[in-house]
CSV table of C-alpha atoms in Angstrom, one decimal:
chain,number,residue,atom,x,y,z
A,1,MET,CA,0.3,-53.7,-16.5
A,2,THR,CA,-1.2,-51.1,-18.9
A,3,GLU,CA,-1.3,-48.6,-15.6
A,4,LYS,CA,2.3,-49.2,-15.0
A,5,ARG,CA,3.3,-48.3,-18.6
A,6,THR,CA,1.2,-45.2,-18.7
A,7,ALA,CA,2.6,-44.0,-15.3
A,8,ALA,CA,6.2,-44.5,-16.8
A,9,ALA,CA,5.2,-42.8,-20.1
A,10,VAL,CA,4.5,-39.5,-18.4
A,11,SER,CA,7.3,-37.0,-17.9
A,12,ASP,CA,7.9,-33.6,-16.9
A,13,ARG,CA,7.5,-32.3,-20.5
A,14,ASP,CA,3.9,-33.2,-20.4
A,15,PHE,CA,3.3,-30.3,-18.0
A,16,THR,CA,3.4,-26.6,-18.9
A,17,LEU,CA,2.7,-23.5,-16.4
A,18,ALA,CA,-0.4,-21.5,-17.7
A,19,GLY,CA,0.4,-17.9,-18.2
A,20,ARG,CA,4.1,-17.0,-17.5
A,21,ARG,CA,6.3,-19.6,-18.7
A,22,ASP,CA,9.5,-18.0,-17.3
A,23,LEU,CA,8.3,-18.1,-13.8
A,24,GLU,CA,10.6,-19.6,-11.1
A,25,LEU,CA,9.0,-22.0,-8.8
A,26,ASP,CA,12.0,-23.0,-6.7
A,27,ARG,CA,13.1,-19.4,-5.5
A,28,THR,CA,14.7,-18.7,-2.0
A,29,TYR,CA,13.8,-15.4,-0.4
A,30,GLY,CA,16.3,-13.9,2.1
A,31,SER,CA,15.2,-13.0,5.7
A,32,GLN,CA,13.9,-9.4,6.0
A,33,SER,CA,13.4,-7.8,9.5
A,34,PHE,CA,10.0,-6.4,10.3
A,35,TRP,CA,11.4,-2.7,10.0
A,36,ARG,CA,12.9,-3.1,6.6
A,37,ASP,CA,9.8,-4.9,5.4
A,38,ALA,CA,7.8,-1.8,6.8
A,39,LEU,CA,10.3,0.6,5.0
A,40,SER,CA,9.9,-1.4,1.8
A,41,ARG,CA,6.0,-1.1,1.9
A,42,PHE,CA,6.3,2.5,2.9
A,43,VAL,CA,8.3,3.6,0.1
A,44,LYS,CA,5.8,1.8,-2.4
A,45,ASN,CA,3.2,4.0,-1.2
A,46,LYS,CA,3.5,7.2,-3.4
A,47,GLY,CA,1.0,9.2,-1.2
A,48,ALA,CA,3.0,8.7,1.9
A,49,VAL,CA,6.1,9.6,0.3
A,50,PHE,CA,4.7,12.8,-1.3
A,51,GLY,CA,3.4,13.6,2.3
A,52,LEU,CA,6.9,12.9,3.7
A,53,ILE,CA,8.4,15.2,1.0
A,54,MET,CA,5.8,18.0,1.6
A,55,ILE,CA,6.4,17.9,5.4
A,56,ALA,CA,10.3,18.3,4.7
A,57,VAL,CA,9.8,21.1,2.6
A,58,ILE,CA,7.3,23.0,4.7
A,59,VAL,CA,9.7,22.7,7.8
A,60,PHE,CA,12.6,23.9,5.7
A,61,LEU,CA,10.7,27.0,4.6
A,62,ALA,CA,9.3,27.5,8.2
A,63,PHE,CA,12.7,28.2,9.5
A,64,ALA,CA,14.4,29.6,6.3
A,65,GLY,CA,11.5,31.5,4.6
A,66,PRO,CA,11.5,34.5,6.9
A,67,ALA,CA,15.2,34.9,6.1
A,68,LEU,CA,14.7,34.4,2.4
A,69,SER,CA,12.2,37.0,2.1
A,70,GLY,CA,14.4,39.6,3.8
A,71,TYR,CA,11.8,41.0,5.8
A,72,ASP,CA,10.9,40.7,9.5
A,73,TYR,CA,7.3,39.4,10.3
A,74,ARG,CA,6.8,42.5,12.7
A,75,THR,CA,8.0,45.3,10.3
A,76,GLN,CA,5.3,47.7,9.2
A,77,ASP,CA,5.4,49.9,6.1
A,78,MET,CA,2.2,51.8,5.5
A,79,ALA,CA,3.4,53.0,2.0
A,80,GLN,CA,3.2,49.2,1.0
A,81,ARG,CA,0.2,47.9,2.5
A,82,ASN,CA,-2.4,45.8,0.8
A,83,LEU,CA,0.0,45.0,-2.1
A,84,PRO,CA,-0.7,41.7,-4.3
A,85,PRO,CA,1.8,39.2,-4.6
A,86,HIS,CA,4.9,39.9,-6.8
A,87,ALA,CA,8.1,38.8,-7.6
A,88,ALA,CA,10.9,41.0,-9.4
A,89,GLY,CA,11.8,39.3,-12.6
A,90,LEU,CA,9.0,36.8,-12.4
A,91,GLU,CA,6.2,39.2,-13.6
A,92,PHE,CA,5.4,37.1,-16.6
A,93,LEU,CA,3.9,34.5,-14.1
A,94,PRO,CA,0.1,35.6,-13.2
A,95,PHE,CA,0.5,34.9,-9.5
A,96,PHE,CA,3.6,37.0,-9.3
A,97,SER,CA,2.6,39.9,-11.6
A,98,GLY,CA,1.7,42.5,-9.1
A,99,VAL,CA,-1.4,43.1,-11.0
A,100,GLN,CA,-4.6,43.6,-8.8
A,101,THR,CA,-8.0,43.0,-10.4
A,102,ARG,CA,-10.9,45.1,-8.9
A,103,SER,CA,-14.6,45.6,-10.1
A,104,VAL,CA,-15.3,49.2,-10.8
A,105,GLY,CA,-18.9,50.1,-12.3
A,106,GLY,CA,-19.4,46.7,-13.1
A,107,GLU,CA,-16.4,46.6,-15.1
A,108,THR,CA,-13.3,44.6,-14.4
A,109,VAL,CA,-10.2,46.8,-14.0
A,110,LYS,CA,-6.6,45.6,-13.7
A,111,THR,CA,-3.9,47.6,-12.0
A,112,ASP,CA,-0.2,47.0,-11.6
A,113,VAL,CA,0.1,48.6,-8.1
A,114,TYR,CA,3.8,48.2,-7.9
A,115,ALA,CA,4.3,50.2,-11.1
A,116,GLU,CA,1.9,52.8,-9.9
A,117,LYS,CA,4.0,53.2,-6.6
A,118,GLY,CA,7.3,53.1,-8.4
A,119,ILE,CA,8.5,50.0,-6.6
A,120,LYS,CA,8.7,47.5,-9.3
A,121,HIS,CA,12.1,46.3,-7.8
A,122,VAL,CA,10.3,45.3,-4.6
A,123,THR,CA,9.5,41.6,-4.0
A,124,HIS,CA,6.4,40.4,-1.9
A,125,VAL,CA,6.0,36.7,-2.8
A,126,PHE,CA,2.7,36.6,-0.9
A,127,GLY,CA,1.9,40.3,-0.9
A,128,THR,CA,1.4,42.4,2.2
A,129,ASP,CA,-1.3,43.0,4.7
A,130,THR,CA,-3.4,45.8,6.0
A,131,LEU,CA,-0.4,47.1,7.9
A,132,GLY,CA,2.1,46.7,5.1
A,133,ARG,CA,3.9,43.5,6.7
A,134,ASP,CA,5.1,40.9,4.2
A,135,GLN,CA,2.9,38.1,4.2
A,136,PHE,CA,5.6,35.6,3.1
A,137,ALA,CA,7.6,35.9,6.4
A,138,ARG,CA,4.4,36.0,8.5
A,139,THR,CA,2.9,32.9,6.8
A,140,TRP,CA,6.1,30.8,7.3
A,141,THR,CA,6.6,32.4,10.9
A,142,GLY,CA,3.1,31.2,11.6
A,143,THR,CA,3.8,27.9,10.6
A,144,ARG,CA,6.5,27.5,13.0
A,145,VAL,CA,3.5,27.7,15.7
A,146,SER,CA,1.8,24.7,13.7
A,147,LEU,CA,4.9,22.6,13.6
A,148,TYR,CA,5.5,23.5,17.4
A,149,VAL,CA,1.9,22.2,18.3
A,150,ALA,CA,2.7,18.9,16.1
A,151,LEU,CA,5.9,18.2,18.1
A,152,LEU,CA,3.9,19.0,21.2
A,153,ALA,CA,1.1,16.4,20.2
A,154,ILE,CA,3.8,13.7,19.6
A,155,LEU,CA,5.5,14.3,22.9
A,156,ILE,CA,2.1,14.4,24.9
A,157,ASP,CA,0.8,11.3,23.1
A,158,THR,CA,4.2,9.2,23.5
A,159,PHE,CA,4.9,10.0,27.3
A,160,VAL,CA,1.4,10.7,28.8
A,161,GLY,CA,-1.1,8.9,26.7
A,162,MET,CA,1.1,5.7,26.1
A,163,SER,CA,2.0,5.4,29.7
A,164,TYR,CA,-1.4,6.1,30.8
A,165,GLY,CA,-2.9,3.3,28.5
A,166,LEU,CA,-0.4,0.9,29.5
A,167,VAL,CA,-0.7,1.3,33.2
A,168,SER,CA,-4.8,1.3,32.8
A,169,GLY,CA,-4.8,-1.9,30.5
A,170,TYR,CA,-1.9,-4.0,32.4
A,171,PHE,CA,-3.3,-3.5,36.1
A,172,GLY,CA,-6.9,-3.6,35.2
A,173,GLY,CA,-9.6,-4.1,38.0
A,174,ARG,CA,-10.0,-0.9,40.1
A,175,VAL,CA,-7.0,0.8,38.7
A,176,ASP,CA,-8.3,0.5,35.3
A,177,PHE,CA,-11.9,1.7,36.5
A,178,PHE,CA,-10.5,4.7,38.1
A,179,LEU,CA,-8.4,5.7,35.2
A,180,GLN,CA,-11.1,5.3,32.7
A,181,ARG,CA,-13.7,7.2,34.7
A,182,LEU,CA,-11.0,10.1,34.7
A,183,VAL,CA,-10.7,9.9,30.9
A,184,GLU,CA,-14.6,10.1,30.4
A,185,ILE,CA,-14.6,13.2,32.5
A,186,LEU,CA,-11.8,14.9,30.6
A,187,SER,CA,-13.2,13.9,27.4
A,188,THR,CA,-16.5,15.6,27.9
A,189,ILE,CA,-14.8,18.9,28.3
A,190,PRO,CA,-14.3,20.7,25.0
A,191,THR,CA,-10.9,22.1,24.4
A,192,THR,CA,-12.4,25.7,23.6
A,193,VAL,CA,-13.8,25.8,27.3
A,194,ILE,CA,-10.5,24.8,28.8
A,195,VAL,CA,-8.6,27.4,26.7
A,196,THR,CA,-11.1,30.0,27.8
A,197,LEU,CA,-11.0,29.3,31.4
A,198,LEU,CA,-7.1,29.4,31.1
A,199,ILE,CA,-7.2,32.8,29.3
A,200,VAL,CA,-9.1,34.1,32.5
A,201,VAL,CA,-6.2,33.0,34.5
A,202,MET,CA,-3.3,33.3,32.0
A,203,LYS,CA,-2.5,35.7,29.2
A,204,PRO,CA,-3.5,34.4,25.5
A,205,GLY,CA,-0.5,32.8,24.1
A,206,LEU,CA,1.3,29.5,23.4
A,207,ALA,CA,1.2,28.6,27.2
A,208,SER,CA,-2.5,28.5,27.5
A,209,ILE,CA,-2.8,26.5,24.4
A,210,THR,CA,0.1,24.1,25.5
A,211,ILE,CA,-1.8,23.3,28.8
A,212,ALA,CA,-5.0,22.9,27.0
A,213,LEU,CA,-3.5,20.3,24.8
A,214,MET,CA,-1.8,18.5,27.5
A,215,ILE,CA,-5.0,18.3,29.3
A,216,THR,CA,-7.0,16.5,26.5
A,217,GLU,CA,-4.8,15.6,23.5
A,218,TRP,CA,-3.6,12.3,25.1
A,219,ILE,CA,-6.9,10.6,25.5
A,220,GLY,CA,-7.1,9.0,22.1
A,221,MET,CA,-3.7,7.6,22.6
A,222,SER,CA,-4.4,6.0,26.0
A,223,ARG,CA,-7.4,4.3,24.6
A,224,VAL,CA,-5.4,2.8,21.8
A,225,ALA,CA,-2.6,1.7,24.2
A,226,ARG,CA,-5.1,0.4,26.8
A,227,ALA,CA,-6.8,-1.6,23.8
A,228,GLN,CA,-3.4,-3.1,22.6
A,229,THR,CA,-2.5,-3.9,26.3
A,230,LEU,CA,-5.5,-5.8,27.0
A,231,ARG,CA,-5.2,-7.9,24.0
A,232,LEU,CA,-1.4,-8.8,24.6
A,233,LYS,CA,-1.2,-9.0,28.5
A,234,GLU,CA,-2.5,-12.5,28.5
A,235,GLN,CA,-0.3,-13.8,25.5
A,236,GLU,CA,2.2,-16.7,26.0
A,237,PHE,CA,5.3,-14.3,26.0
A,238,VAL,CA,4.0,-12.1,28.6
A,239,LEU,CA,3.0,-15.1,30.9
A,240,ALA,CA,6.6,-16.4,30.4
A,241,SER,CA,8.0,-13.1,31.2
A,242,ARG,CA,6.1,-13.1,34.4
A,243,THR,CA,7.0,-16.6,35.4
A,244,LEU,CA,10.7,-15.9,34.9
A,245,GLY,CA,10.4,-13.1,37.4
A,246,GLU,CA,10.4,-9.9,35.3
A,247,SER,CA,9.1,-6.9,37.0
A,248,THR,CA,6.1,-5.1,36.2
A,249,PRO,CA,7.8,-2.2,34.4
A,250,ALA,CA,10.0,-4.6,32.4
A,251,VAL,CA,7.0,-6.6,31.2
A,252,MET,CA,5.3,-3.4,30.1
A,253,PHE,CA,8.1,-1.6,28.5
A,254,ARG,CA,10.1,-4.6,27.3
A,255,GLU,CA,7.6,-7.3,26.2
A,256,ILE,CA,4.3,-5.3,25.5
A,257,LEU,CA,5.4,-1.8,24.4
A,258,PRO,CA,7.5,-3.1,21.3
A,259,ASN,CA,4.7,-5.1,20.1
A,260,ILE,CA,2.4,-2.1,20.1
A,261,PHE,CA,5.0,0.5,18.7
A,262,GLY,CA,3.6,0.5,15.2
A,263,GLN,CA,0.2,1.5,16.4
A,264,ILE,CA,1.5,4.2,18.7
A,265,VAL,CA,3.5,5.8,15.7
A,266,VAL,CA,0.4,5.5,13.5
A,267,MET,CA,-1.7,7.1,16.3
A,268,CYS,CA,1.0,10.0,16.7
A,269,MET,CA,0.8,10.9,13.2
A,270,MET,CA,-3.2,10.7,13.1
A,271,THR,CA,-3.3,13.1,15.9
A,272,ILE,CA,-0.9,15.7,14.6
A,273,PRO,CA,-3.6,17.1,12.0
A,274,ASN,CA,-6.0,17.4,14.9
A,275,ALA,CA,-3.7,19.2,17.1
A,276,ILE,CA,-2.9,21.8,14.2
A,277,PHE,CA,-6.5,22.2,13.4
A,278,THR,CA,-7.4,23.0,16.9
A,279,GLU,CA,-4.5,25.6,17.3
A,280,ALA,CA,-5.7,27.2,14.2
A,281,PHE,CA,-9.4,27.1,15.1
A,282,LEU,CA,-8.5,28.7,18.5
A,283,ALA,CA,-6.4,31.3,16.6
A,284,PHE,CA,-9.3,32.1,14.2
A,285,ILE,CA,-11.9,32.8,17.1
A,286,GLY,CA,-9.3,35.2,18.8
A,287,LEU,CA,-8.0,32.5,21.4
A,288,GLY,CA,-4.6,32.1,20.0
A,289,ILE,CA,-1.4,33.9,20.3
A,290,PRO,CA,-1.5,37.7,20.6
A,291,ALA,CA,-0.2,40.1,17.9
A,292,PRO,CA,2.3,40.8,16.4
A,293,LEU,CA,3.0,37.1,16.7
A,294,ALA,CA,1.4,35.2,13.9
A,295,SER,CA,0.2,31.7,13.4
A,296,LEU,CA,-1.7,30.4,10.5
A,297,GLY,CA,-5.1,30.6,12.2
A,298,SER,CA,-4.4,34.2,13.3
A,299,LEU,CA,-3.3,34.9,9.4
A,300,ILE,CA,-6.4,33.3,8.2
A,301,SER,CA,-8.7,35.2,10.7
A,302,ASP,CA,-7.0,38.6,9.7
A,303,GLY,CA,-7.3,37.8,5.8
A,304,PHE,CA,-10.9,36.8,6.2
A,305,LYS,CA,-11.9,40.3,7.1
A,306,SER,CA,-10.5,41.5,3.7
A,307,MET,CA,-11.5,38.5,1.6
A,308,THR,CA,-13.5,40.2,-0.8
A,309,MET,CA,-11.0,43.0,-1.7
A,310,TYR,CA,-7.9,41.1,-1.1
A,311,PRO,CA,-8.3,37.3,-1.6
A,312,TYR,CA,-4.8,36.4,-1.4
A,313,MET,CA,-4.4,37.4,2.3
A,314,VAL,CA,-6.6,34.3,3.2
A,315,ALA,CA,-5.4,32.2,0.4
A,316,CYS,CA,-1.8,31.8,1.1
A,317,PRO,CA,-2.1,30.8,4.8
A,318,VAL,CA,-5.1,28.6,3.9
A,319,VAL,CA,-3.1,26.6,1.3
A,320,VAL,CA,-0.1,26.3,3.7
A,321,LEU,CA,-2.5,24.9,6.4
A,322,ALA,CA,-4.3,22.5,4.0
A,323,LEU,CA,-1.0,21.3,2.6
A,324,LEU,CA,0.5,20.6,6.0
A,325,MET,CA,-2.6,18.7,7.3
A,326,LEU,CA,-3.0,16.6,3.9
A,327,SER,CA,0.9,15.6,4.2
A,328,PHE,CA,0.5,14.4,7.7
A,329,ASN,CA,-2.8,12.6,6.9
A,330,LEU,CA,-1.0,11.0,3.9
A,331,LEU,CA,2.1,10.1,5.9
A,332,ALA,CA,-0.1,8.6,8.7
A,333,ASP,CA,-2.0,6.3,6.3
A,334,GLY,CA,1.4,5.0,4.7
A,335,LEU,CA,2.8,4.2,8.2
A,336,ARG,CA,-0.6,2.6,8.9
A,337,ASP,CA,-0.2,0.4,5.9
A,338,ALA,CA,3.4,-0.2,6.4
A,339,PHE,CA,3.2,-1.4,9.9
A,340,ASP,CA,0.1,-3.2,9.5
A,341,PRO,CA,-0.7,-4.2,5.8
A,342,LYS,CA,-3.8,-6.3,7.0
A,343,MET,CA,-5.6,-2.9,7.8
A,344,LYS,CA,-5.5,-2.0,4.2
A,345,GLU,CA,-7.6,-4.9,3.3
A,346,MET,CA,-10.4,-3.9,6.0
């Protein structure tokens, strides 16, 4: 009798929530698609959003920058060679003052080069090189090459690496054995060796770099696609599709591919910085596009020769290249966390 009275005396007012008292216990959350949920997680990642914005700015300047400068990247003017960065009307900013600092007899001497030559009205935002060519126009023209390499890497990964990995992982057996041995052979050949051999047969330029990337760039993507296909091909939904009479291409591209699309997108973003760095490295060692064409790697190589006297020649393309690679890395990390939030905890 006492137990019944005690139970009856207990009410909801005897229990209170610890911490927040306004917390809603019964709340209905609306259904959300996978893509909207991924977009929500991506937007919350400030680093990824910053990377996406920087990529958009760099792409805009790569195509509009040479026109905004008013100079052609091939035009030479020996009367205006080795000029420091200068912007008419913005001389109060240290970077655009047009003042060159030199060490003479152990003393630091600052010289307004534009005032000495009577060209204070002339603007060279990134200065000029040893041949009097505008560095701003050449830097953003060279950025187009890096963006071309980035687009090429995406296409190669998407169409070659993804298809190769799907076929290798889905069929398995002898097909997988043969395809993986071919991958191992190609992965042991350095890209520098491939480009050097191509230059013996072809002229230096984007064509040789494109072929070199097509030979080796897709290997990483093929391995990721193969691993994911091996994981999914024995799942129930794949077996059900086979039982219902779906063809092999339909099973691979309708059932397996949509379930690994997130990993493929992330892998594409991860390979872009590597492809851009490869092109810049090849251009730096003289295996890139020939003059007067410009790339960030060739600009860094040319500026490196005069770095002690004119550091701005190497600083500007280095900063652009670093920002481009950093932005793609941040975007790749954001996409990885958005598509697979569990990876962030590992």
